[in-house]
Coordinates of C-alpha atoms and ligand atoms in Angstrom, one line a residue:
X683 CA -6.5 -10.7 -22.8
X684 CA -8.6 -12.9 -20.5
X685 CA -7.2 -12.4 -17.0
X686 CA -7.2 -15.1 -14.3
X687 CA -9.4 -12.7 -12.3
X688 CA -10.7 -9.3 -13.2
X689 CA -9.8 -7.6 -9.9
X690 CA -10.8 -4.1 -10.9
X691 CA -14.3 -5.2 -12.0
X692 CA -15.7 -5.4 -8.5
X693 CA -14.8 -1.7 -8.1
X694 CA -16.4 -0.9 -11.4
X695 CA -19.6 -2.6 -10.2
X696 CA -19.8 -0.9 -6.8
X697 CA -17.9 2.3 -7.5
X698 CA -20.4 4.7 -5.9
X699 CA -21.0 2.6 -2.8
X700 CA -17.2 2.1 -2.3
X701 CA -16.4 5.8 -2.9
X702 CA -19.0 6.8 -0.4
X703 CA -17.8 4.3 2.2
X704 CA -14.2 5.5 1.9
X705 CA -15.1 9.2 1.9
X706 CA -17.1 8.7 5.1
X707 CA -14.0 7.2 6.9
X708 CA -11.8 10.0 5.6
X709 CA -14.3 12.7 6.7
X710 CA -14.8 11.1 10.1
X711 CA -11.2 11.9 11.3
X712 CA -11.0 8.5 12.9
X713 CA -8.4 6.4 11.2
X714 CA -7.7 3.5 13.5
X715 CA -10.4 1.1 14.6
X716 CA -13.7 2.7 15.4
X717 CA -17.2 2.2 14.0
X718 CA -16.4 0.9 10.5
X719 CA -14.2 -1.9 12.0
X720 CA -16.8 -2.8 14.6
X721 CA -19.6 -2.7 12.0
X722 CA -17.7 -5.1 9.7
X723 CA -16.8 -7.4 12.5
X724 CA -20.4 -7.7 13.5
X725 CA -21.6 -8.1 9.9
X726 CA -19.0 -10.8 9.0
X727 CA -19.6 -12.8 12.2
X728 CA -23.4 -12.8 11.4
X729 CA -22.7 -13.7 7.7
X730 CA -20.5 -16.7 8.8
X731 CA -22.8 -17.8 11.6
X732 CA -20.1 -17.2 14.2
X733 CA -20.4 -15.6 17.6
X734 CA -17.3 -13.4 17.2
X735 CA -15.2 -11.8 14.4
X736 CA -11.9 -10.1 15.3
X737 CA -10.4 -8.0 12.5
X738 CA -6.6 -8.2 12.1
X739 CA -4.0 -6.9 9.6
X740 CA -3.8 -9.8 7.2
X741 CA -4.5 -13.5 6.7
X742 CA -1.0 -14.7 7.9
X743 CA -1.5 -12.9 11.2
X744 CA -5.0 -14.2 11.5
X745 CA -3.6 -17.7 11.4
X746 CA -0.6 -17.1 13.7
X747 CA -2.6 -15.1 16.2
X748 CA -5.2 -17.9 16.3
X749 CA -2.4 -20.4 17.2
X750 CA -1.1 -18.0 19.8
X751 CA -4.6 -17.5 21.3
X752 CA -4.8 -21.3 21.6
X753 CA -1.4 -21.4 23.4
X754 CA 0.4 -23.2 20.6
X755 CA 4.1 -22.6 20.6
X756 CA 7.6 -24.0 20.6
X757 CA 7.8 -27.8 20.5
X758 CA 4.2 -28.3 19.6
X759 CA 3.3 -30.1 16.4
X760 CA 0.6 -28.8 14.1
X761 CA -0.9 -30.9 11.3
X762 CA -1.0 -29.0 8.0
X763 CA -1.8 -30.0 4.4
X764 CA 1.2 -31.0 2.3
X765 CA -0.2 -29.1 -0.7
X766 CA -1.2 -25.7 0.7
X767 CA 0.0 -22.2 0.1
X768 CA 3.1 -21.6 2.3
X769 CA 1.3 -19.1 4.5
X770 CA -0.4 -21.9 6.4
X771 CA 3.0 -23.4 7.3
X772 CA 4.7 -20.0 8.0
X773 CA 2.0 -19.2 10.6
X774 CA 3.0 -22.4 12.4
X775 CA 6.7 -21.5 12.2
X776 CA 5.9 -17.9 13.4
X777 CA 4.8 -19.2 16.8
X778 CA 7.7 -21.6 17.0
X779 CA 5.7 -24.8 16.4
X780 CA 6.5 -27.5 13.9
X781 CA 4.3 -28.1 10.8
X782 CA 3.6 -31.8 10.2
X783 CA 2.4 -32.3 6.6
X784 CA -0.5 -34.6 5.7
X785 CA -1.4 -35.5 2.1
X786 CA -4.7 -34.5 0.6
X787 CA -7.6 -36.4 -0.7
X788 CA -6.9 -36.5 -4.4
X789 CA -10.4 -35.7 -5.5
X790 CA -11.0 -32.6 -3.5
X791 CA -7.3 -31.5 -2.8
X792 CA -8.4 -31.0 0.8
X793 CA -6.5 -32.7 3.7
X794 CA -7.3 -36.4 4.1
X795 CA -8.8 -37.2 7.5
X796 CA -7.3 -40.7 7.4
X797 CA -3.8 -39.2 7.1
X798 CA -4.4 -36.9 10.0
X799 CA -5.1 -39.8 12.4
X800 CA -1.8 -41.5 11.3
X801 CA 0.3 -38.3 11.8
X802 CA -0.8 -37.7 15.4
X803 CA 2.0 -38.0 18.0
X804 CA 2.2 -37.1 21.7
X805 CA 3.4 -33.6 20.6
X806 CA 0.5 -32.9 18.3
X807 CA -1.7 -30.0 19.6
X808 CA -3.6 -28.7 16.6
X809 CA -5.0 -29.6 13.2
X810 CA -5.0 -26.9 10.5
X811 CA -7.3 -27.8 7.6
X812 CA -7.2 -25.4 4.6
X813 CA -10.3 -25.1 2.5
X814 CA -8.2 -25.1 -0.6
X815 CA -9.4 -23.3 -3.7
X816 CA -12.7 -22.7 -1.7
X817 CA -13.7 -26.4 -1.3
X818 CA -14.6 -27.0 2.3
X819 CA -12.7 -29.8 4.1
X820 CA -14.4 -32.7 5.8
X821 CA -14.9 -30.8 9.0
X822 CA -17.1 -33.4 10.8
X823 CA -14.4 -36.0 10.5
X824 CA -11.6 -33.6 11.3
X825 CA -13.4 -32.3 14.4
X826 CA -14.2 -35.8 15.7
X827 CA -10.5 -36.8 15.3
X828 CA -9.6 -33.6 17.2
X829 CA -12.0 -34.5 20.0
X830 CA -10.7 -38.0 20.4
X831 CA -7.1 -36.8 20.7
X832 CA -7.8 -33.6 22.6
X833 CA -6.5 -31.3 19.8
X834 CA -7.7 -27.9 18.7
X835 CA -8.7 -27.0 15.1
X836 CA -7.6 -23.8 13.4
X837 CA -9.1 -23.5 9.9
X838 CA -7.4 -21.6 7.1
X839 CA -10.4 -20.1 5.3
X840 CA -8.4 -17.6 3.3
X841 CA -9.9 -19.0 0.1
X842 CA -13.4 -20.0 1.4
X843 CA -15.5 -16.8 1.9
X844 CA -19.2 -17.9 1.5
X845 CA -18.4 -21.6 1.2
X846 CA -20.7 -24.0 3.2
X847 CA -21.0 -27.5 4.5
X848 CA -24.6 -28.5 4.2
X849 CA -26.5 -25.3 5.2
X850 CA -23.7 -24.2 7.6
X851 CA -21.3 -21.6 6.3
X852 CA -17.6 -22.0 7.0
X853 CA -16.6 -19.8 9.9
X854 CA -17.4 -21.6 13.2
X855 CA -16.6 -25.3 12.8
X856 CA -13.1 -25.2 14.4
X857 CA -11.9 -23.4 17.5
X858 CA -10.8 -20.5 15.3
X859 CA -11.2 -19.7 11.6
X860 CA -8.7 -17.5 9.9
X861 CA -9.6 -15.2 7.0
X862 CA -7.6 -13.1 4.5
X863 CA -9.2 -10.2 2.6
X864 CA -6.2 -9.9 0.3
X865 CA -7.5 -8.1 -2.9
X866 CA -7.8 -11.2 -5.0
X867 CA -9.7 -13.2 -2.4
X868 CA -13.5 -13.8 -2.9
X869 CA -14.1 -11.0 -0.4
X870 CA -11.2 -8.7 -1.1
X871 CA -10.1 -5.4 0.4
X872 CA -8.2 -2.8 -1.5
X873 CA -5.1 -3.5 0.5
X874 CA -4.1 -6.0 3.3
X875 CA -6.8 -7.1 5.7
X876 CA -7.7 -10.2 7.7
X877 CA -10.0 -11.6 10.5
X878 CA -10.6 -14.5 12.8
X879 CA -14.1 -15.8 13.4
X880 CA -14.9 -18.1 16.4
X881 CA -17.7 -19.3 18.6
X882 CA -15.3 -19.3 21.6
X883 CA -15.6 -16.2 23.7
X884 CA -12.3 -17.0 25.5
X885 CA -10.4 -17.1 22.2
X886 CA -12.2 -13.9 20.9
X887 CA -11.1 -12.1 24.1
X888 CA -7.5 -13.3 23.8
X889 CA -7.3 -12.3 20.1
X890 CA -8.6 -8.8 21.0
X891 CA -5.7 -8.5 23.4
X892 CA -3.1 -10.0 21.2
X893 CA -3.8 -7.8 18.1
X894 CA -3.6 -4.6 20.2
X895 CA -0.2 -4.7 22.0
X896 CA -1.7 -7.1 24.6
X897 CA -3.9 -4.4 25.8
X898 CA -7.7 -3.9 26.4
X899 CA -7.3 -0.7 28.4
X900 CA -5.0 2.2 27.8
X901 CA -1.5 1.7 29.3
X902 CA -2.5 -1.8 30.7
X903 CA -0.6 -4.6 28.9
X904 CA -1.6 -8.1 30.0
X905 CA 0.4 -10.1 27.5
X906 CA 3.2 -9.5 24.9
X907 CA 0.9 -8.7 22.0
X908 CA 1.5 -7.4 18.6
X909 CA 0.1 -4.7 16.3
X910 CA -2.2 -6.3 13.8
X911 CA -5.2 -4.1 13.1
X912 CA -8.0 -4.2 10.5
X913 CA -7.8 -0.7 8.8
X914 CA -11.1 1.2 9.0
X915 CA -11.0 2.2 5.3
X916 CA -10.6 -1.5 4.4
X917 CA -13.3 -2.5 6.8
X918 CA -15.7 0.0 5.2
X919 CA -14.9 -1.3 1.8
X920 CA -15.4 -4.9 3.0
X921 CA -18.8 -4.0 4.4
X922 CA -19.9 -2.5 1.1
X923 CA -18.7 -5.7 -0.8
X924 CA -20.1 -8.2 1.7
X925 CA -23.7 -7.6 0.5
X926 CA -22.7 -9.0 -2.9
X927 CA -20.7 -12.0 -1.8
X928 CA -23.5 -14.5 -2.2
X929 CA -24.4 -13.2 -5.6
X930 CA -20.7 -13.4 -6.6
X931 CA -20.5 -16.9 -5.4
X932 CA -23.5 -17.9 -7.5
X933 CA -21.9 -16.3 -10.5
X934 CA -18.7 -18.3 -9.8
X935 CA -20.8 -21.4 -9.5
X936 CA -22.3 -20.8 -13.0
X937 CA -18.8 -20.4 -14.4
X938 CA -17.8 -23.7 -12.8
X939 CA -20.9 -25.5 -14.1
X940 CA -20.2 -24.3 -17.6
X941 CA -16.5 -25.4 -17.4
X942 CA -17.6 -28.8 -16.1
X943 CA -19.9 -29.3 -19.1
X944 CA -17.2 -28.2 -21.5
X945 CA -14.6 -30.5 -20.0
X946 CA -16.9 -33.5 -19.5
X947 CA -15.9 -35.3 -22.7
X948 CA -12.2 -35.0 -22.2
X949 CA -10.1 -37.7 -20.6
X950 CA -7.0 -35.4 -20.6
X951 CA -8.4 -32.7 -18.4
X952 CA -9.3 -33.6 -14.8
X953 CA -11.8 -31.0 -13.8
X954 CA -12.4 -30.2 -10.1
X955 CA -14.7 -32.5 -8.0
X956 CA -17.2 -31.2 -5.5
X957 CA -18.1 -33.4 -2.5
X958 CA -21.8 -34.0 -2.0
X959 CA -23.6 -31.5 0.3
X960 CA -20.8 -28.9 -0.2
X961 CA -21.1 -25.4 -1.5
X962 CA -17.6 -24.4 -2.7
X963 CA -16.5 -20.7 -2.8
X964 CA -14.8 -21.4 -6.2
X965 CA -11.9 -19.1 -5.3
X966 CA -9.9 -20.8 -8.0
X967 CA -10.9 -23.2 -10.8
X968 CA -8.1 -25.7 -10.8
X969 CA -7.8 -28.4 -13.5
X970 CA -5.1 -31.1 -13.7
X971 CA -3.3 -31.8 -17.0
X972 CA -0.2 -33.9 -17.6
X973 CA 1.6 -31.4 -19.9
X974 CA 0.8 -28.5 -17.6
X975 CA 3.6 -26.0 -18.6
X976 CA 2.9 -26.6 -22.3
X977 CA -0.8 -26.0 -21.8
X978 CA -0.1 -22.8 -19.8
X979 CA 2.2 -21.5 -22.6
X980 CA -0.4 -22.3 -25.3
X981 CA -3.0 -20.4 -23.3
X982 CA -0.7 -17.5 -22.9
X983 CA -0.1 -17.4 -26.7
X984 CA -3.9 -17.0 -27.1
X985 CA -4.1 -14.2 -24.5
X986 CA -5.5 -16.4 -21.8
X987 CA -4.0 -16.2 -18.3
X988 CA -3.4 -19.3 -16.3
X989 CA -1.3 -20.1 -13.2
X990 CA -0.3 -23.2 -11.1
X991 CA -1.5 -23.0 -7.5
X992 CA 1.0 -23.9 -6.3
X993 CA 4.0 -25.0 -8.4
X994 CA 6.3 -25.9 -5.4
X995 CA 5.0 -27.5 -2.2
X996 CA 6.2 -25.8 1.0
X997 CA 8.5 -28.8 1.9
X998 CA 10.4 -28.2 -1.4
X999 CA 10.9 -24.5 -0.7
X1000 CA 14.3 -23.2 0.5
X1001 CA 12.4 -21.8 3.6
X1002 CA 11.9 -25.4 4.7
X1003 CA 15.3 -26.8 3.5
X1004 CA 15.4 -28.9 6.6
X1005 CA 12.6 -31.1 5.1
X1006 CA 14.0 -31.5 1.6
X1007 CA 15.5 -34.9 2.3
X1008 CA 12.1 -36.1 3.5
X1009 CA 10.2 -34.9 0.4
X1010 CA 9.5 -38.4 -0.8
X1011 CA 7.0 -38.8 2.0
X1012 CA 4.5 -36.6 0.3
X1013 CA 4.4 -37.8 -3.3
X1014 CA 0.8 -36.7 -3.9
X1015 CA 1.5 -33.1 -3.1
X1016 CA 4.5 -33.2 -5.5
X1017 CA 2.5 -34.8 -8.3
X1018 CA -0.3 -32.2 -7.8
X1019 CA 2.2 -29.3 -7.9
X1020 CA 3.4 -30.6 -11.3
X1021 CA -0.1 -30.9 -12.8
X1022 CA -2.4 -28.3 -11.3
X1023 CA -3.4 -25.3 -13.4
X1024 CA -5.8 -22.5 -12.5
X1025 CA -7.7 -21.1 -15.4
X1026 CA -9.8 -17.8 -15.4
X1027 CA -12.6 -17.7 -12.8
X1028 CA -14.5 -14.9 -11.2
X1029 CA -17.9 -13.2 -10.8
X1030 CA -17.2 -10.9 -13.8
X1031 CA -16.2 -13.4 -16.4
X1032 CA -18.0 -13.0 -19.7
X1033 CA -20.0 -16.0 -21.0
X1034 CA -18.1 -16.1 -24.3
X1035 CA -14.8 -16.1 -22.5
X1036 CA -15.6 -19.4 -20.6
X1037 CA -16.0 -21.2 -24.0
X1038 CA -12.9 -19.6 -25.4
X1039 CA -10.8 -20.7 -22.4
X1040 CA -12.2 -24.3 -22.4
X1041 CA -11.7 -24.6 -26.1
X1042 CA -8.1 -23.4 -25.8
X1043 CA -7.4 -25.9 -23.0
X1044 CA -8.9 -28.8 -24.9
X1045 CA -6.8 -27.9 -28.0
X1046 CA -3.6 -27.6 -26.0
X1047 CA -4.0 -31.0 -24.2
X1048 CA -4.6 -32.7 -27.6
X1049 CA -1.6 -31.0 -29.2
Ligands
PLP113 C1 -4.0 -15.7 0.9 C2 -3.8 -16.9 1.8 C3 -3.2 -16.7 3.0 C4 -2.6 -15.5 3.5 O1 -3.3 -14.3 3.5 P1 -2.6 -12.9 3.5 O2 -3.7 -11.9 3.8 O3 -1.9 -12.7 2.2 O4 -1.6 -12.9 4.6 C5 -3.1 -17.8 3.9 N1 -3.6 -19.0 3.4 C6 -4.1 -19.2 2.2 C7 -4.5 -20.6 1.8 C8 -4.2 -18.2 1.3 O5 -4.7 -18.4 0.1

C-alpha cells in the first residue's frame, strides 16, 4: 500500500529526539505553558521571519482568534476563497462575521486578486487568503488591495509551513498568519496544536489575552477570552521537528519535480503549476483529471491511496445551506471540486513509489 502520507515515518526518523523531548516535559512536572511553549514560539517566529508567535490549541482557533484580535465580528464581511477547506469559513462564522467567497486563479488554486477587488463592499473588513496545498497566494497584490480599501489581512497558512514568496517565508505578510500543526500538516504535532505569527505587537498582545481567558495576570480578566493553549508536550515535539522542516520541504520538492517530469507528456492530467519566484510547501500534490472518481478507484485497486481535496465546496455543504441557491456564482470552485485529486506526497516517499503512482494515474486516465 502506498499511503497519501506516511505520517508515522517522521516519528521513525526522529524517534530518539522526540522521545527525549516528551520525557523532559513529563519529568518537569509543568504541564501547561512554560518553557517548551515559549521556546517553540520563539523558534517558530524566527523561522518564519515574524516578530511574534502565539501558540494556541489548533488551526481553527488560530484563525478565529486572529479575527477577534482584529475586532472582526457580527455584520462584518470577510473575503474567503470559494475553494478552501471549510475551516477557513467556519472561523469567520465563529466570530459572527459573514464569509464572502471569491473564486481562485485556475492555475494556482489560490484566491484571485482581481475577484477580491470586485467583492469588496462597504461591509468588508478583512481578506483571508489561504495558501492552498502549500502554494503561496499573491500577497503583494492582496496587501495593496487591502491598503487601498482599509482592510486587514488574515492568512490561513495551515498548509504552508516553510513556503516562501521570493526569499521571504510565509508568516508575516498579513496582519496575522494562522497555522495548524494538525498531525498531517507539513509541521505536525502528535495531537492538536496551532499558532499565530504576526509582526504587529498590538495583535500579539491581544492574542495572548484572548487565548488565556482574557487574562495576563492571575485573577485579572480584561476581555471575554477563551481557553486555547498550545500544549507543552506538543510544543516540545514541534521544536524537535522544526529543525528538519526545510530538509523535508526539499524532499517534497524533489517528489513534485519527479511527478512533473512523469506527467509532462500527458494532456489528460493537469499537474500543479508553480508561480515564478514562489517556493511551495507541497503540502499536497493535487492533479486534475476529468474522470476523477474512476481514477481514484483504479489507484485504490492497485494499493495506491488518493483523495480529493476537497470534494464539496463550503457553499454546497449543509452547514452553509443558506448559500446553496447562490452556488452558481462560484462555478470554478465547483468544477475544481469535481476534478481535483491528491496523490501520494511526502518527505518519506520512496523513489520507486513515485514512478508507480504516476504510471497508475496515466494508465487510469487513458482507460
Ligand atoms: C488543517 C486546516 C485548518 C484547520 O486546522 P485544525 O488544526 O485542524 O483546526 C484550517 N485551514 C486549512 C486550509 C487547513 O488545511
